Coordinates of C-alpha atoms (C1' of nucleotides) in Angstrom, one line a residue:
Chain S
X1 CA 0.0 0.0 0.0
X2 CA 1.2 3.4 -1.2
X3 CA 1.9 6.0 1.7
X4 CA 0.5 9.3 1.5
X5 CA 0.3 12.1 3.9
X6 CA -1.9 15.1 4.7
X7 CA 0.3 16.9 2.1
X8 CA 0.3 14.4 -0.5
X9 CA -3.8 14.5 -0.3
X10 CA -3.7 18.3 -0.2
X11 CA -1.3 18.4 -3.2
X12 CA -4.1 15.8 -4.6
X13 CA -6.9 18.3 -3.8
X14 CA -5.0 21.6 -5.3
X15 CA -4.1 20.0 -9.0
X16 CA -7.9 18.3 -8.9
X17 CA -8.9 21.9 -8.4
X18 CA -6.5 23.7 -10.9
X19 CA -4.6 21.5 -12.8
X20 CA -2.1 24.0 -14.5
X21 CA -1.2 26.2 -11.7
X22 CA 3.0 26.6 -11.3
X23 CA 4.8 24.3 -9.3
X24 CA 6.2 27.1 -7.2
X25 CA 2.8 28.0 -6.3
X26 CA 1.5 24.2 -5.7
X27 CA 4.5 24.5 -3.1
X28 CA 3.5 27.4 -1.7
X29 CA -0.3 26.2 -1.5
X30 CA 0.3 22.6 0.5
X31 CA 3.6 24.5 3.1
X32 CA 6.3 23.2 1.2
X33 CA 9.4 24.8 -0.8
X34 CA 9.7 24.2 -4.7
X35 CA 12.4 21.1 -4.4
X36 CA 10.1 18.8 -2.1
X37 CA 7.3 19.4 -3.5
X38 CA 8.4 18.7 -6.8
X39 CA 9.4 15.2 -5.6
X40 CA 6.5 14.2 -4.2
X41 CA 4.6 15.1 -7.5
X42 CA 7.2 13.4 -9.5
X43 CA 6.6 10.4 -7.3
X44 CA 2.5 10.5 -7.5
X45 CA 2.6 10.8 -11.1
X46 CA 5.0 7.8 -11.5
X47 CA 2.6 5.9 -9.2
X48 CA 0.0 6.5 -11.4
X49 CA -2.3 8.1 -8.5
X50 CA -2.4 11.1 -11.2
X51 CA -3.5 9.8 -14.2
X52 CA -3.1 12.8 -16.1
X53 CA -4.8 16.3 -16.7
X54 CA -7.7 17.4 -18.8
X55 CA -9.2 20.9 -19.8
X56 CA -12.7 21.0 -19.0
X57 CA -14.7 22.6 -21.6
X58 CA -17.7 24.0 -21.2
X59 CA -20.4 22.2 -23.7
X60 CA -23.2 24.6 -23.5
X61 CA -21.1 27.4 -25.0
X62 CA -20.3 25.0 -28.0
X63 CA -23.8 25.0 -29.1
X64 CA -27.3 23.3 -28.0
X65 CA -27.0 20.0 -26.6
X66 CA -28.6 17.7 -24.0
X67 CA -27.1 14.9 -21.7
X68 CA -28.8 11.5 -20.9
X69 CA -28.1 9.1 -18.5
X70 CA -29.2 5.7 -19.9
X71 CA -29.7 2.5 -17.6
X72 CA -29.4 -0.8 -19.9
X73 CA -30.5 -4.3 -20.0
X74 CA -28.4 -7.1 -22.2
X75 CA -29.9 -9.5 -24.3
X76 CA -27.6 -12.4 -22.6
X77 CA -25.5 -12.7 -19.8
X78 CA -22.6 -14.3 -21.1
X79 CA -19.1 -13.3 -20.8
X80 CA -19.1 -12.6 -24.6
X81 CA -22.2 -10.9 -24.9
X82 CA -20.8 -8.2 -22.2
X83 CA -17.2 -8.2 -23.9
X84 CA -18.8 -7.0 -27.3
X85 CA -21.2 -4.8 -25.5
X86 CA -18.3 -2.8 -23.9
X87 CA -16.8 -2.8 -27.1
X88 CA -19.1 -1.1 -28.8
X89 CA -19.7 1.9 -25.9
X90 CA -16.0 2.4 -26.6
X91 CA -17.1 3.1 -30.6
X92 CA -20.1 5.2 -30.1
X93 CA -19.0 8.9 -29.6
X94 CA -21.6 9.9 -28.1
X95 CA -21.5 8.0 -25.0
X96 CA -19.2 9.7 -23.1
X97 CA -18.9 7.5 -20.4
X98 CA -20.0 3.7 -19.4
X99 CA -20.2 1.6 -16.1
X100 CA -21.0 -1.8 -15.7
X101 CA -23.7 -2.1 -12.5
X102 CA -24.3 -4.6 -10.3
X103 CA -26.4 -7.6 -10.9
X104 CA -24.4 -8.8 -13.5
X105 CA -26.5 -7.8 -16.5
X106 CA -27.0 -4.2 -16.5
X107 CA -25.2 -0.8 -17.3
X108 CA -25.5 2.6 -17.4
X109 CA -24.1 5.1 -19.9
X110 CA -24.0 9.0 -20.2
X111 CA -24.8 10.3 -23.2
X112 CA -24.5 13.7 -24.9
X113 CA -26.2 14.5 -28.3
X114 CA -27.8 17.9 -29.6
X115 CA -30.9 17.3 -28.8
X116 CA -33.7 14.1 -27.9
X117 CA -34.2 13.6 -31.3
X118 CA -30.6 12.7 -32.2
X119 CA -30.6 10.7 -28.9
X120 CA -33.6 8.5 -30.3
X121 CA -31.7 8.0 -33.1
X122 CA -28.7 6.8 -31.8
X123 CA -30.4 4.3 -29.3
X124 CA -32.3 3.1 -32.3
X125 CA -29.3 2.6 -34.2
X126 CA -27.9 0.6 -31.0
X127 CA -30.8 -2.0 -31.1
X128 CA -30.3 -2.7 -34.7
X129 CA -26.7 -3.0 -34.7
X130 CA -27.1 -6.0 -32.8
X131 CA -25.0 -5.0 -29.7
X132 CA -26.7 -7.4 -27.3
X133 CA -29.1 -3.8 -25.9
X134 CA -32.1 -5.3 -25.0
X135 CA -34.3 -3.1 -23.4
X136 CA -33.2 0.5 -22.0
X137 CA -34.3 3.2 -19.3
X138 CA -33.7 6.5 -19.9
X139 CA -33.1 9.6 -17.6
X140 CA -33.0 13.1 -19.7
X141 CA -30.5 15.5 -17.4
X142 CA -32.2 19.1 -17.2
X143 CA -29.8 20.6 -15.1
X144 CA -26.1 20.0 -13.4
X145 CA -26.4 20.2 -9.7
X146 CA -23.0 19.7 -9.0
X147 CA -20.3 19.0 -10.9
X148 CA -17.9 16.7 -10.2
X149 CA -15.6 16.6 -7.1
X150 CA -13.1 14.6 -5.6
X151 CA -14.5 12.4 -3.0
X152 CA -13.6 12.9 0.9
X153 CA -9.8 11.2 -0.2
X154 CA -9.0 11.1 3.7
X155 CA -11.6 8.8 4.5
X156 CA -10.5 6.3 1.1
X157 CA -6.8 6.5 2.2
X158 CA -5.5 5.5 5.3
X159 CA -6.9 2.3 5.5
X160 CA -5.8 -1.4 4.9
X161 CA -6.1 -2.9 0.8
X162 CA -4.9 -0.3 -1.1
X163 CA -2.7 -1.5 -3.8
Chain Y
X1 CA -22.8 32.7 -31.2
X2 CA -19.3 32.0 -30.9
X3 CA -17.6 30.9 -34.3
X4 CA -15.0 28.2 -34.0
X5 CA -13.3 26.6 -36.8
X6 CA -11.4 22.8 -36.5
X7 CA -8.5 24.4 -35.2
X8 CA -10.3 25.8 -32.1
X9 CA -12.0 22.9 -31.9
X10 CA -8.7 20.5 -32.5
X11 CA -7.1 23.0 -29.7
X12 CA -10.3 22.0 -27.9
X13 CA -10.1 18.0 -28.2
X14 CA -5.9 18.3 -27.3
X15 CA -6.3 19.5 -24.2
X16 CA -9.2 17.6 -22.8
X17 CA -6.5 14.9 -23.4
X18 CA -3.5 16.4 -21.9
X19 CA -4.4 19.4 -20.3
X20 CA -0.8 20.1 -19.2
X21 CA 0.7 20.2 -22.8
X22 CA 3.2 23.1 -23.0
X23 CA 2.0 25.5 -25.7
X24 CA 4.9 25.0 -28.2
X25 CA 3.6 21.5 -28.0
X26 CA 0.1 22.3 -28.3
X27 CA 0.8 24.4 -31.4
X28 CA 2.7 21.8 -33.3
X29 CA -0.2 19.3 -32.9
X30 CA -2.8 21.9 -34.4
X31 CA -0.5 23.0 -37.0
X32 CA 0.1 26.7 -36.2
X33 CA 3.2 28.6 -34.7
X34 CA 2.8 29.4 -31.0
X35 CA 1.6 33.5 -31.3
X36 CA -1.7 32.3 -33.3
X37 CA -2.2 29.5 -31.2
X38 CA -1.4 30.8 -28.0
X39 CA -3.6 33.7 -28.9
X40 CA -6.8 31.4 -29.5
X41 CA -6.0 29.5 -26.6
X42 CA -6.7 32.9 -24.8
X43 CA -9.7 33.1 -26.2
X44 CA -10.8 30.2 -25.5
X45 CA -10.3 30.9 -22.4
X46 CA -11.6 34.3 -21.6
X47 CA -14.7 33.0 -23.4
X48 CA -14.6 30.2 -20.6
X49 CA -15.2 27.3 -23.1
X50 CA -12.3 26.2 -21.2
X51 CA -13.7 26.3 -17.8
X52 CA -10.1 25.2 -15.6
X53 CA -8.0 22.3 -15.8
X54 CA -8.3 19.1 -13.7
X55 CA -5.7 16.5 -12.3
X56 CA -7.5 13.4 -12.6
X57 CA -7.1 10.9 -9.7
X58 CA -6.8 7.2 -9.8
X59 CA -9.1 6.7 -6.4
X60 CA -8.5 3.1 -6.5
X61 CA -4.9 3.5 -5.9
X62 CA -5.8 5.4 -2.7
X63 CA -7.6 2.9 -1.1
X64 CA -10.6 0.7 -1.5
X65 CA -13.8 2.5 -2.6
X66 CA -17.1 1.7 -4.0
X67 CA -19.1 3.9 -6.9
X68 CA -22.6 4.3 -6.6
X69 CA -25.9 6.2 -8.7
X70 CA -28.7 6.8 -7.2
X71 CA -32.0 8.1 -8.5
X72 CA -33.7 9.7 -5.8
X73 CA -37.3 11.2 -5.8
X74 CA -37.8 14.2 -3.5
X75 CA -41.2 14.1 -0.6
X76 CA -42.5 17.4 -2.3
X77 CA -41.9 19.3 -5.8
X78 CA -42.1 23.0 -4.6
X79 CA -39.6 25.1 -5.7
X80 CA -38.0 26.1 -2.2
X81 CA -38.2 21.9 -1.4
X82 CA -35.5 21.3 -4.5
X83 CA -33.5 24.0 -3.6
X84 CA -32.8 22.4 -0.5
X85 CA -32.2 19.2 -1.9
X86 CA -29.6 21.1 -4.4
X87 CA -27.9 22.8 -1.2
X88 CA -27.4 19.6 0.5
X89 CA -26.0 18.0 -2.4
X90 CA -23.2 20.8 -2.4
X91 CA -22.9 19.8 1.2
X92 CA -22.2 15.8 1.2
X93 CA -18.8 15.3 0.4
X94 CA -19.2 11.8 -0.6
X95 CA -21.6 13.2 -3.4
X96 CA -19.2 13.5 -6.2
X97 CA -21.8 14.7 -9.4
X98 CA -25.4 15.6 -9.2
X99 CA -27.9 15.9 -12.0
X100 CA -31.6 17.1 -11.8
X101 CA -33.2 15.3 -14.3
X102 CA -36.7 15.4 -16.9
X103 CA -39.5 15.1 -14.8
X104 CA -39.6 17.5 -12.2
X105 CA -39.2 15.0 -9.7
X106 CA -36.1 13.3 -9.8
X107 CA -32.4 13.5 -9.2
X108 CA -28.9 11.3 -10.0
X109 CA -26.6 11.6 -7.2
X110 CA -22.8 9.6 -7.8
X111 CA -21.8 8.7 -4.5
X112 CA -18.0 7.6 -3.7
X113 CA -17.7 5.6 -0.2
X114 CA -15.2 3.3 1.3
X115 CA -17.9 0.6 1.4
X116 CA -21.2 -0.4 0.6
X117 CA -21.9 0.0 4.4
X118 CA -20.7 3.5 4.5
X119 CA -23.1 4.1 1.9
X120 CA -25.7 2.5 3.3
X121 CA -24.7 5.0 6.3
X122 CA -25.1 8.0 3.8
X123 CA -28.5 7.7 2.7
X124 CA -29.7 7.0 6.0
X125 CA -28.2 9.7 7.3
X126 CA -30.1 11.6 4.0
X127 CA -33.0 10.4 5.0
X128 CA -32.4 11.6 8.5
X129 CA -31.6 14.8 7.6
X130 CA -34.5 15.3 6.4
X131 CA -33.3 17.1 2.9
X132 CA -36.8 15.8 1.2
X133 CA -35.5 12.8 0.0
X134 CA -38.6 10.2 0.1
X135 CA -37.2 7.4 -2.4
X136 CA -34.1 6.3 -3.8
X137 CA -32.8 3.6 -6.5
X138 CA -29.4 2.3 -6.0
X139 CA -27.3 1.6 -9.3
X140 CA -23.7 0.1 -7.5
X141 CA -21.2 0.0 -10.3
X142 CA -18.5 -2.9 -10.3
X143 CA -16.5 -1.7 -13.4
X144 CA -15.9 1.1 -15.1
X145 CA -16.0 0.7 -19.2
X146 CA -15.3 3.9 -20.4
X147 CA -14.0 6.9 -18.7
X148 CA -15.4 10.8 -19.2
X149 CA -14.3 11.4 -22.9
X150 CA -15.6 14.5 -25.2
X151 CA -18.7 14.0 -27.3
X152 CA -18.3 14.9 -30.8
X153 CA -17.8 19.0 -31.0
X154 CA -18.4 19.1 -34.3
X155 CA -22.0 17.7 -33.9
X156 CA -22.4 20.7 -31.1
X157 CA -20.9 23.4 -33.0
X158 CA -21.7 24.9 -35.9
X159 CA -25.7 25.3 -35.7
X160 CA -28.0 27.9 -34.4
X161 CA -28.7 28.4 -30.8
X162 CA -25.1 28.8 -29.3
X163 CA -23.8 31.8 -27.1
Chain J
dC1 C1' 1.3 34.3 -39.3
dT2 C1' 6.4 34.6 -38.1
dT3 C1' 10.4 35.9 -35.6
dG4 C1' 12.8 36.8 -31.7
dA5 C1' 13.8 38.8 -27.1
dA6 C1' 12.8 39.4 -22.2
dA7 C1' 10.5 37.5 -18.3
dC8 C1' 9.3 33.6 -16.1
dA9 C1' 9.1 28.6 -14.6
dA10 C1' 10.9 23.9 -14.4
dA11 C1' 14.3 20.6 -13.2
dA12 C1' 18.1 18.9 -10.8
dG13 C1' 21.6 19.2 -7.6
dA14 C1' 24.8 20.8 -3.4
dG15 C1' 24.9 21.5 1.0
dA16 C1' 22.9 23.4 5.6
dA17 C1' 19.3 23.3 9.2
Chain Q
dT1 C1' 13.8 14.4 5.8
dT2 C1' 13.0 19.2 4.3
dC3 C1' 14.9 23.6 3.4
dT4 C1' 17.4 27.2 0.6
dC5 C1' 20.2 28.5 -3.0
dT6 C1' 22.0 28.1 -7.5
dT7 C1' 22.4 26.9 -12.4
dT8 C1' 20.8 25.2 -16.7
dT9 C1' 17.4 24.5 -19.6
dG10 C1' 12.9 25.1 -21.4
dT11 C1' 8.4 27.9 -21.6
dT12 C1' 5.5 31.9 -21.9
dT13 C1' 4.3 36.2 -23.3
dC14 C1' 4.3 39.9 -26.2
dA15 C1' 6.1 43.5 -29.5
dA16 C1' 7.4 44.3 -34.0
dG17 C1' 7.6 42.9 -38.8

DNA sequence: CTTGAAACAAAAGAGAA
DNA sequence: TTCTCTTTTGTTTCAAG
């Protein structure tokens, strides 16, 4: 299991928050000077507990679009009827993100189109593709609440079975 | 409405990949010098289609955790009851996203715990708090299949209705 | 759009607290 | 360990063509 300490989380919290600030100011942020801070950076993102760093762009100023959560039934249950399943959420553009629930047969997407009609569209083009979708539940987002966070890390670290 | 062309958009796609690209880098990808692109890049950003940079964070090399959705449906649908419900979203920690979705009655909470015990915790202590919450559907996710990618700009752009 | 110069930041290391 | 200080290298910013 990987040791971190308070200012490993806070250095955590600070690049979740504003991933391109300087390094000198990350130091200055978590109480530590440039050289120390720098290792322990160098060290998280060699761990892999940084995975990388993404702009986040603002959709609704690209043009009209809608989001959809989708909550999806399979045909079959076997181990190659999910494999090609997954397969294809990796192909379709639109969903922008995929997990695999509980239960063993179902999953739920995100989706993001310009508007329901194009959404209708694309799940129609998912049944006859043949993907294994057999029946679908769909949940139209009208508004962000909250965007996302980081979770309370001190209460996911510091604990026995982390790799 | 804000006109883009591929380039913005290509500047776009670049860094929701690797949002800490230096901008001589960044340029050569898109094809221009570093002035014009740097300049755009500004733009981008003043426009706030770029709304920040994150780190992302591998969670499960913190510790063990559990990701869950939940659809909840709220006691009452009067205007001051979902504010309430929005403000105590912003409050739970372990809340990571929230969505309000079509309806008028519902909401999709993601929910990071350690366990499925701390999240059983959680909601009982929503429902304790009495935030309105009357219902809820628990989706717990064993895999991820895809992460957060971009949905296809070019779809969103370049029609009427945009900023 | 290009060049190029000045200001600034990153990276790595030496040595002291 | 962490800190400060220093040097080299690379990056950002912006003015001028």
């Amino acid at each position: 299991m990987l040791k971190l300490d308070d200012r490993d989380i806070e250095i955590l919290r600070v690049l979740a928050d504003n991933g391109r600030i300087t390094k000198a100011q990350l130091a200055e942020r978590v109480g530590l000077s440039a050289s120390p801070c720098w290792e322990r950076l160098r060290r998280l993102e060699e761990e892999g507990i940084i995975e990388g760093y993404k702009a986040t762009i603002n959709l609704r100023k690209l043009g009209p679009n809608v989001t959809v959560f989708v909550v999806a039934e399979l045909n079959d249950h076997t181990p190659a009827s999910f494999q090609a399943f997954e397969a294809s959420m990796q192909r379709f553009d639109e969903v922008t993100a995929c997990w695999a629930l509980g239960g063993g047969l179902d999953y739920l997407m995100q989706v993001v189109t310009t508007d329901i009609d194009a959404y209708q569209r694309l799940m129609d083009a998912m049944l006859e593709a043949r993907i294994g979708l057999a029946r679908y539940f769909t949940y139209i987002v009208t508004k962000p609440v909250k965007p996302f966070t980081l979770p309370p890390l001190r209460l996911i670290h510091g604990r026995d079975g982390a790799e």
